Coordinates of C-alpha atoms and ligand atoms in Angstrom, one line a residue:
M1 CA 60.3 11.0 56.1
Y2 CA 60.9 13.2 52.9
L3 CA 63.2 11.8 50.0
F4 CA 64.9 13.9 47.4
K5 CA 67.1 12.8 44.5
R6 CA 67.0 16.3 43.1
T7 CA 69.2 19.2 44.4
D8 CA 66.8 21.9 43.4
E9 CA 63.9 20.4 44.7
L10 CA 65.7 19.2 48.2
Q11 CA 66.6 23.1 48.2
T12 CA 63.1 24.7 47.8
Y13 CA 62.1 22.0 50.5
L14 CA 64.6 23.2 52.8
D15 CA 63.6 26.8 52.2
S16 CA 60.3 26.5 52.8
V17 CA 61.2 24.7 56.4
R18 CA 64.0 27.1 57.2
S19 CA 63.4 29.9 59.7
G20 CA 65.4 31.9 62.5
N21 CA 64.9 29.4 65.2
R22 CA 65.3 25.9 63.4
S23 CA 68.4 24.4 63.5
F24 CA 69.3 21.8 60.8
G25 CA 71.6 18.5 61.5
F26 CA 73.2 17.3 58.6
V27 CA 74.5 13.4 58.5
P28 CA 76.2 12.8 55.1
T29 CA 76.7 8.9 54.5
M30 CA 77.7 6.6 51.4
G31 CA 74.9 4.2 52.6
A32 CA 75.0 0.3 53.5
L33 CA 73.9 2.0 57.0
H34 CA 74.4 0.3 60.2
E35 CA 74.5 1.3 63.8
G36 CA 77.0 3.5 63.6
H37 CA 75.7 5.7 61.1
L38 CA 72.2 5.5 63.0
A39 CA 74.1 6.9 65.9
L40 CA 74.6 10.1 64.1
V41 CA 71.2 10.5 63.2
R42 CA 69.9 10.2 66.6
R43 CA 72.7 12.6 67.8
A44 CA 71.5 15.1 65.3
K45 CA 67.9 14.7 65.9
M46 CA 68.4 15.3 69.7
E47 CA 70.6 18.5 69.0
N48 CA 68.2 19.8 66.1
Q49 CA 64.6 20.5 64.9
V50 CA 65.5 19.3 61.4
T51 CA 67.7 16.3 60.7
I52 CA 68.7 15.8 57.0
S53 CA 70.9 12.7 56.1
S54 CA 72.2 12.1 52.6
I55 CA 73.5 9.0 50.9
F56 CA 75.9 9.3 48.1
V57 CA 78.9 7.0 47.2
N58 CA 81.1 9.7 46.0
P59 CA 83.2 8.8 42.9
T60 CA 86.0 11.2 43.6
Q61 CA 87.0 9.9 46.9
F62 CA 87.7 6.2 45.3
D63 CA 91.4 6.0 44.4
E64 CA 90.6 2.2 43.3
A65 CA 87.9 1.9 40.5
A66 CA 87.2 -1.7 42.0
D67 CA 86.9 -0.3 45.5
L68 CA 84.0 2.0 44.4
E69 CA 82.7 -0.8 42.2
K70 CA 82.7 -3.1 45.1
Y71 CA 80.9 -0.6 47.5
P72 CA 78.1 -2.2 49.2
R73 CA 74.9 -0.7 48.2
T74 CA 71.5 -1.4 50.3
P75 CA 69.4 1.4 49.6
A76 CA 66.0 0.0 50.0
K77 CA 67.3 -1.2 53.5
D78 CA 68.8 2.1 54.0
V79 CA 65.6 4.1 53.5
E80 CA 63.5 1.9 56.0
M81 CA 66.5 2.3 58.7
L82 CA 66.3 6.1 58.4
Y83 CA 62.5 6.0 58.8
R84 CA 62.7 4.0 61.7
V85 CA 65.2 6.2 63.7
G86 CA 63.0 9.3 62.6
N87 CA 65.5 10.9 60.4
E88 CA 63.4 13.8 58.5
V89 CA 64.9 14.7 55.0
L90 CA 67.1 12.1 53.0
F91 CA 69.0 13.4 49.9
M92 CA 70.2 10.4 47.7
P93 CA 71.4 12.0 44.7
E94 CA 72.7 10.8 41.3
V95 CA 76.4 11.5 40.4
K96 CA 75.2 14.1 38.0
E97 CA 73.5 15.9 40.5
I98 CA 76.8 16.5 42.5
Y99 CA 78.6 16.6 39.6
P100 CA 76.8 18.6 36.8
E101 CA 79.9 18.7 34.5
G102 CA 81.2 15.2 35.0
E103 CA 83.5 14.4 38.1
K104 CA 85.5 17.4 38.1
M105 CA 86.6 18.7 41.0
D106 CA 86.5 22.8 41.7
A107 CA 89.4 23.2 44.5
T108 CA 92.5 21.7 45.4
F109 CA 92.8 22.2 49.0
D110 CA 95.8 22.7 50.9
F111 CA 95.7 21.0 54.3
G112 CA 99.1 21.5 55.4
G113 CA 99.9 17.9 55.3
L114 CA 97.3 16.7 57.2
D115 CA 95.9 14.8 54.1
H116 CA 99.4 13.6 53.8
T117 CA 100.0 11.2 56.6
M118 CA 98.3 7.8 57.1
E119 CA 95.1 7.4 55.0
G120 CA 96.1 9.8 52.6
R121 CA 99.5 8.1 52.2
F122 CA 97.7 4.8 51.3
R123 CA 94.8 6.3 49.2
P124 CA 96.2 9.5 47.3
G125 CA 93.7 11.7 46.2
H126 CA 91.3 10.3 48.7
F127 CA 90.7 13.5 51.1
Q128 CA 90.5 15.8 48.0
G129 CA 87.6 14.0 47.1
V130 CA 86.1 13.9 50.5
A131 CA 86.6 17.6 50.9
E132 CA 85.3 18.3 47.4
V133 CA 82.1 16.2 47.9
V134 CA 81.2 17.4 51.5
S135 CA 81.8 21.1 50.7
R136 CA 79.4 20.7 47.7
L137 CA 76.9 18.7 50.1
L138 CA 77.5 21.6 52.8
R139 CA 76.4 24.3 50.2
I140 CA 73.4 22.5 49.3
V141 CA 72.0 21.5 52.5
R142 CA 73.3 24.5 54.5
P143 CA 73.1 23.0 58.1
H144 CA 73.7 24.5 61.3
R145 CA 75.6 21.1 62.5
L146 CA 77.6 18.3 60.8
Y147 CA 77.9 15.1 62.2
L148 CA 80.9 13.3 62.0
G149 CA 82.1 9.8 63.1
Q150 CA 85.4 9.3 65.3
K151 CA 85.8 6.1 63.2
D152 CA 87.1 8.3 60.5
F153 CA 89.4 10.5 62.9
Q154 CA 91.6 12.0 59.9
Q155 CA 88.7 12.5 57.9
Y156 CA 87.0 14.7 60.8
V157 CA 90.1 16.8 61.5
I158 CA 90.3 17.7 57.6
V159 CA 86.9 18.2 57.0
R160 CA 87.1 20.6 60.4
E161 CA 90.1 22.4 58.7
M162 CA 88.3 22.8 55.1
V163 CA 85.1 24.4 57.1
R164 CA 87.6 27.0 58.7
Q165 CA 89.2 27.6 55.3
L166 CA 86.2 28.3 53.6
K167 CA 84.6 30.1 56.4
L168 CA 81.3 28.0 56.3
E169 CA 79.2 28.5 59.1
V170 CA 78.6 25.4 60.4
E171 CA 79.8 23.2 63.8
V172 CA 81.3 19.8 63.2
V173 CA 80.3 17.4 65.7
R174 CA 82.7 14.3 66.4
C175 CA 80.6 11.3 67.4
P176 CA 82.2 8.4 68.8
I177 CA 83.0 5.0 67.5
V178 CA 80.3 2.3 67.5
R179 CA 81.5 -0.9 67.6
E180 CA 80.5 -4.8 67.3
K181 CA 80.5 -6.9 70.5
N182 CA 84.0 -8.2 69.6
G183 CA 85.1 -4.7 69.3
L184 CA 85.4 -4.4 65.5
A185 CA 84.4 -0.9 64.5
M186 CA 81.2 -1.0 62.6
S187 CA 81.6 -0.2 58.9
S188 CA 79.7 -0.5 55.7
R189 CA 82.7 -2.8 54.4
N190 CA 82.2 -5.3 57.2
V191 CA 79.3 -7.2 55.1
R192 CA 82.2 -8.2 52.8
L193 CA 83.9 -10.3 55.6
T194 CA 83.5 -13.7 56.1
P195 CA 82.1 -14.7 59.8
A196 CA 85.6 -15.8 60.5
E197 CA 87.4 -12.8 59.2
R198 CA 84.9 -10.8 61.1
E199 CA 86.0 -12.6 64.3
R200 CA 89.7 -11.9 63.4
A201 CA 89.3 -8.5 62.8
G202 CA 88.2 -8.0 66.7
L203 CA 92.2 -7.8 66.9
L204 CA 92.4 -4.2 65.8
Y205 CA 90.3 -2.9 68.6
R206 CA 92.1 -5.3 70.9
T207 CA 95.3 -4.0 69.5
L208 CA 94.6 -0.4 70.3
Q209 CA 93.7 -1.1 73.6
E210 CA 96.9 -3.1 74.3
A211 CA 98.6 0.2 72.9
R212 CA 96.8 2.0 75.3
A213 CA 97.9 0.1 78.2
L214 CA 101.6 -0.1 77.0
S215 CA 101.8 3.8 76.5
V216 CA 102.0 4.2 80.1
D217 CA 105.6 3.1 80.5
H218 CA 106.7 3.0 76.9
S219 CA 107.8 5.1 73.8
P220 CA 105.5 5.6 71.1
G221 CA 108.2 3.9 69.0
E222 CA 108.0 0.9 71.2
V223 CA 104.1 0.9 71.3
K224 CA 104.1 1.0 67.9
T225 CA 106.3 -1.9 66.9
R226 CA 104.6 -4.0 69.4
A227 CA 101.3 -3.5 68.0
L228 CA 102.4 -4.0 64.4
Q229 CA 103.9 -7.6 65.6
T230 CA 100.3 -8.2 67.0
L231 CA 98.5 -7.4 64.1
R232 CA 100.9 -9.4 61.9
Q233 CA 98.6 -12.5 61.9
P234 CA 97.6 -15.3 59.3
G235 CA 95.0 -13.5 57.2
I236 CA 95.7 -9.9 58.5
E237 CA 98.0 -7.3 56.7
P238 CA 98.7 -4.2 58.6
E239 CA 99.0 -1.4 56.4
Y240 CA 99.9 1.2 59.2
F241 CA 99.9 1.7 62.8
E242 CA 100.6 5.5 63.5
I243 CA 100.8 7.4 67.1
V244 CA 100.0 10.8 66.1
D245 CA 99.4 14.4 67.6
A246 CA 95.7 14.7 67.1
R247 CA 96.0 18.1 66.0
T248 CA 98.8 17.9 63.1
L249 CA 98.3 13.9 62.7
Q250 CA 102.3 14.0 62.8
P251 CA 103.5 11.1 64.3
V252 CA 105.0 11.7 67.7
S253 CA 108.1 10.4 69.2
R254 CA 107.5 11.2 72.9
F255 CA 103.8 10.8 74.6
D256 CA 104.2 14.4 76.5
Q257 CA 105.0 16.0 73.1
A258 CA 101.5 16.8 72.2
E259 CA 98.2 17.8 74.4
T260 CA 96.2 14.9 72.7
V261 CA 97.8 11.6 71.3
V262 CA 95.9 9.1 69.1
A263 CA 96.6 5.7 67.6
C264 CA 95.2 5.4 64.2
T265 CA 95.5 1.9 61.9
A266 CA 94.5 0.7 58.9
V267 CA 94.9 -3.2 58.0
R268 CA 93.6 -5.6 55.2
V269 CA 91.7 -8.7 56.3
G270 CA 91.3 -10.4 53.3
D271 CA 90.5 -7.9 50.6
V272 CA 88.5 -5.7 52.7
R273 CA 90.3 -2.5 54.1
L274 CA 89.4 -1.6 57.7
I275 CA 90.3 1.5 59.8
D276 CA 90.5 2.2 63.7
N277 CA 91.7 4.2 66.3
L278 CA 91.7 5.1 70.0
L279 CA 93.1 7.8 72.1
L280 CA 95.9 7.1 74.4
R281 CA 96.6 10.3 76.1
G282 CA 94.7 13.8 76.8
E283 CA 91.0 14.7 75.6
W284 CA 89.4 15.3 72.5
T285 CA 89.3 18.7 71.3
Ligands
AMP29 P1 80.5 6.5 55.5 O1 79.1 6.1 55.0 O2 81.2 5.3 55.6 O3 80.9 7.4 54.7 O4 80.3 7.2 57.0 C1 79.6 8.2 57.0 C2 79.7 9.0 58.6 O5 79.5 7.6 59.3 C3 80.9 8.9 58.7 O6 81.2 10.6 59.3 C4 81.6 7.8 59.7 O7 82.8 8.7 60.2 C5 80.5 7.7 60.4 N1 80.6 6.3 60.8 C6 80.8 5.3 60.2 N2 81.1 4.1 60.8 C7 81.1 4.6 62.0 C8 80.8 3.9 63.6 N3 81.4 2.7 63.5 N4 80.8 4.8 64.3 C9 80.6 6.0 64.6 N5 80.4 6.7 63.3 C10 80.7 6.0 61.9

């Protein structure tokens, strides 16, 4: 596996292997890797000749300094895991490689409201930071395909919109959520849960499944109320539970109002923030 810390060295290498018929698959991550990340790498390997991953904890997408500081970092283990799954190129830049003039952002993206609901409401500026870093990484790597997890569904929708607005020639590939045995969506943040909290956090997925069952003969409003009741347990603090149109990310008041309807939720378990989502109606686009 080739490991680069510097942008110019990565680009020189990628230019030397770039040729007409070789496709590049790119998996951006913030490290503290788990099976969810590795599933993206495996998928990229299946569909491309060269797989490039990155590990970069992007400061501009953190709305709380303490959250950035507490973000888990396990670089040696990450390198080992990527090597084992056969990832070919790893980019691990320092902050100054990506933000040479300090953590300043170039553009203010207008996502037409996609970034103001759900995560955007609780994490102001988060998606501007995500769009900034992904656009910078895409311009450095210039992949044919970009692999993103369904786990961060709103992020996927927003990055896809950013790629469209910037007319970047990259296919955005959505990969399914990888879960623990109790249904908890894998996340780098899960290592900060105690064993009891980790068990308790299985409630998120059970609530989403219950919502899907209820959606057959209840309105989105009723399903939401019930889900919030289920989530309010000792040690769990729900932030939101929204039932949205997968295209606009706006809440629906009837299930037949949108082709694809998704339930998205965020909760705090102890001081760890967890998100998850489940398709309720229709098919992923
Ligand atoms: P992160 O390191 O949290 O920024 O995640 C990097 C990529 O991995 C993002 O596209 C995430 O959506 C994806 N990802 C994280 N957790 C999972 C999971 N449990 N299943 C599938 N993809 C995931």
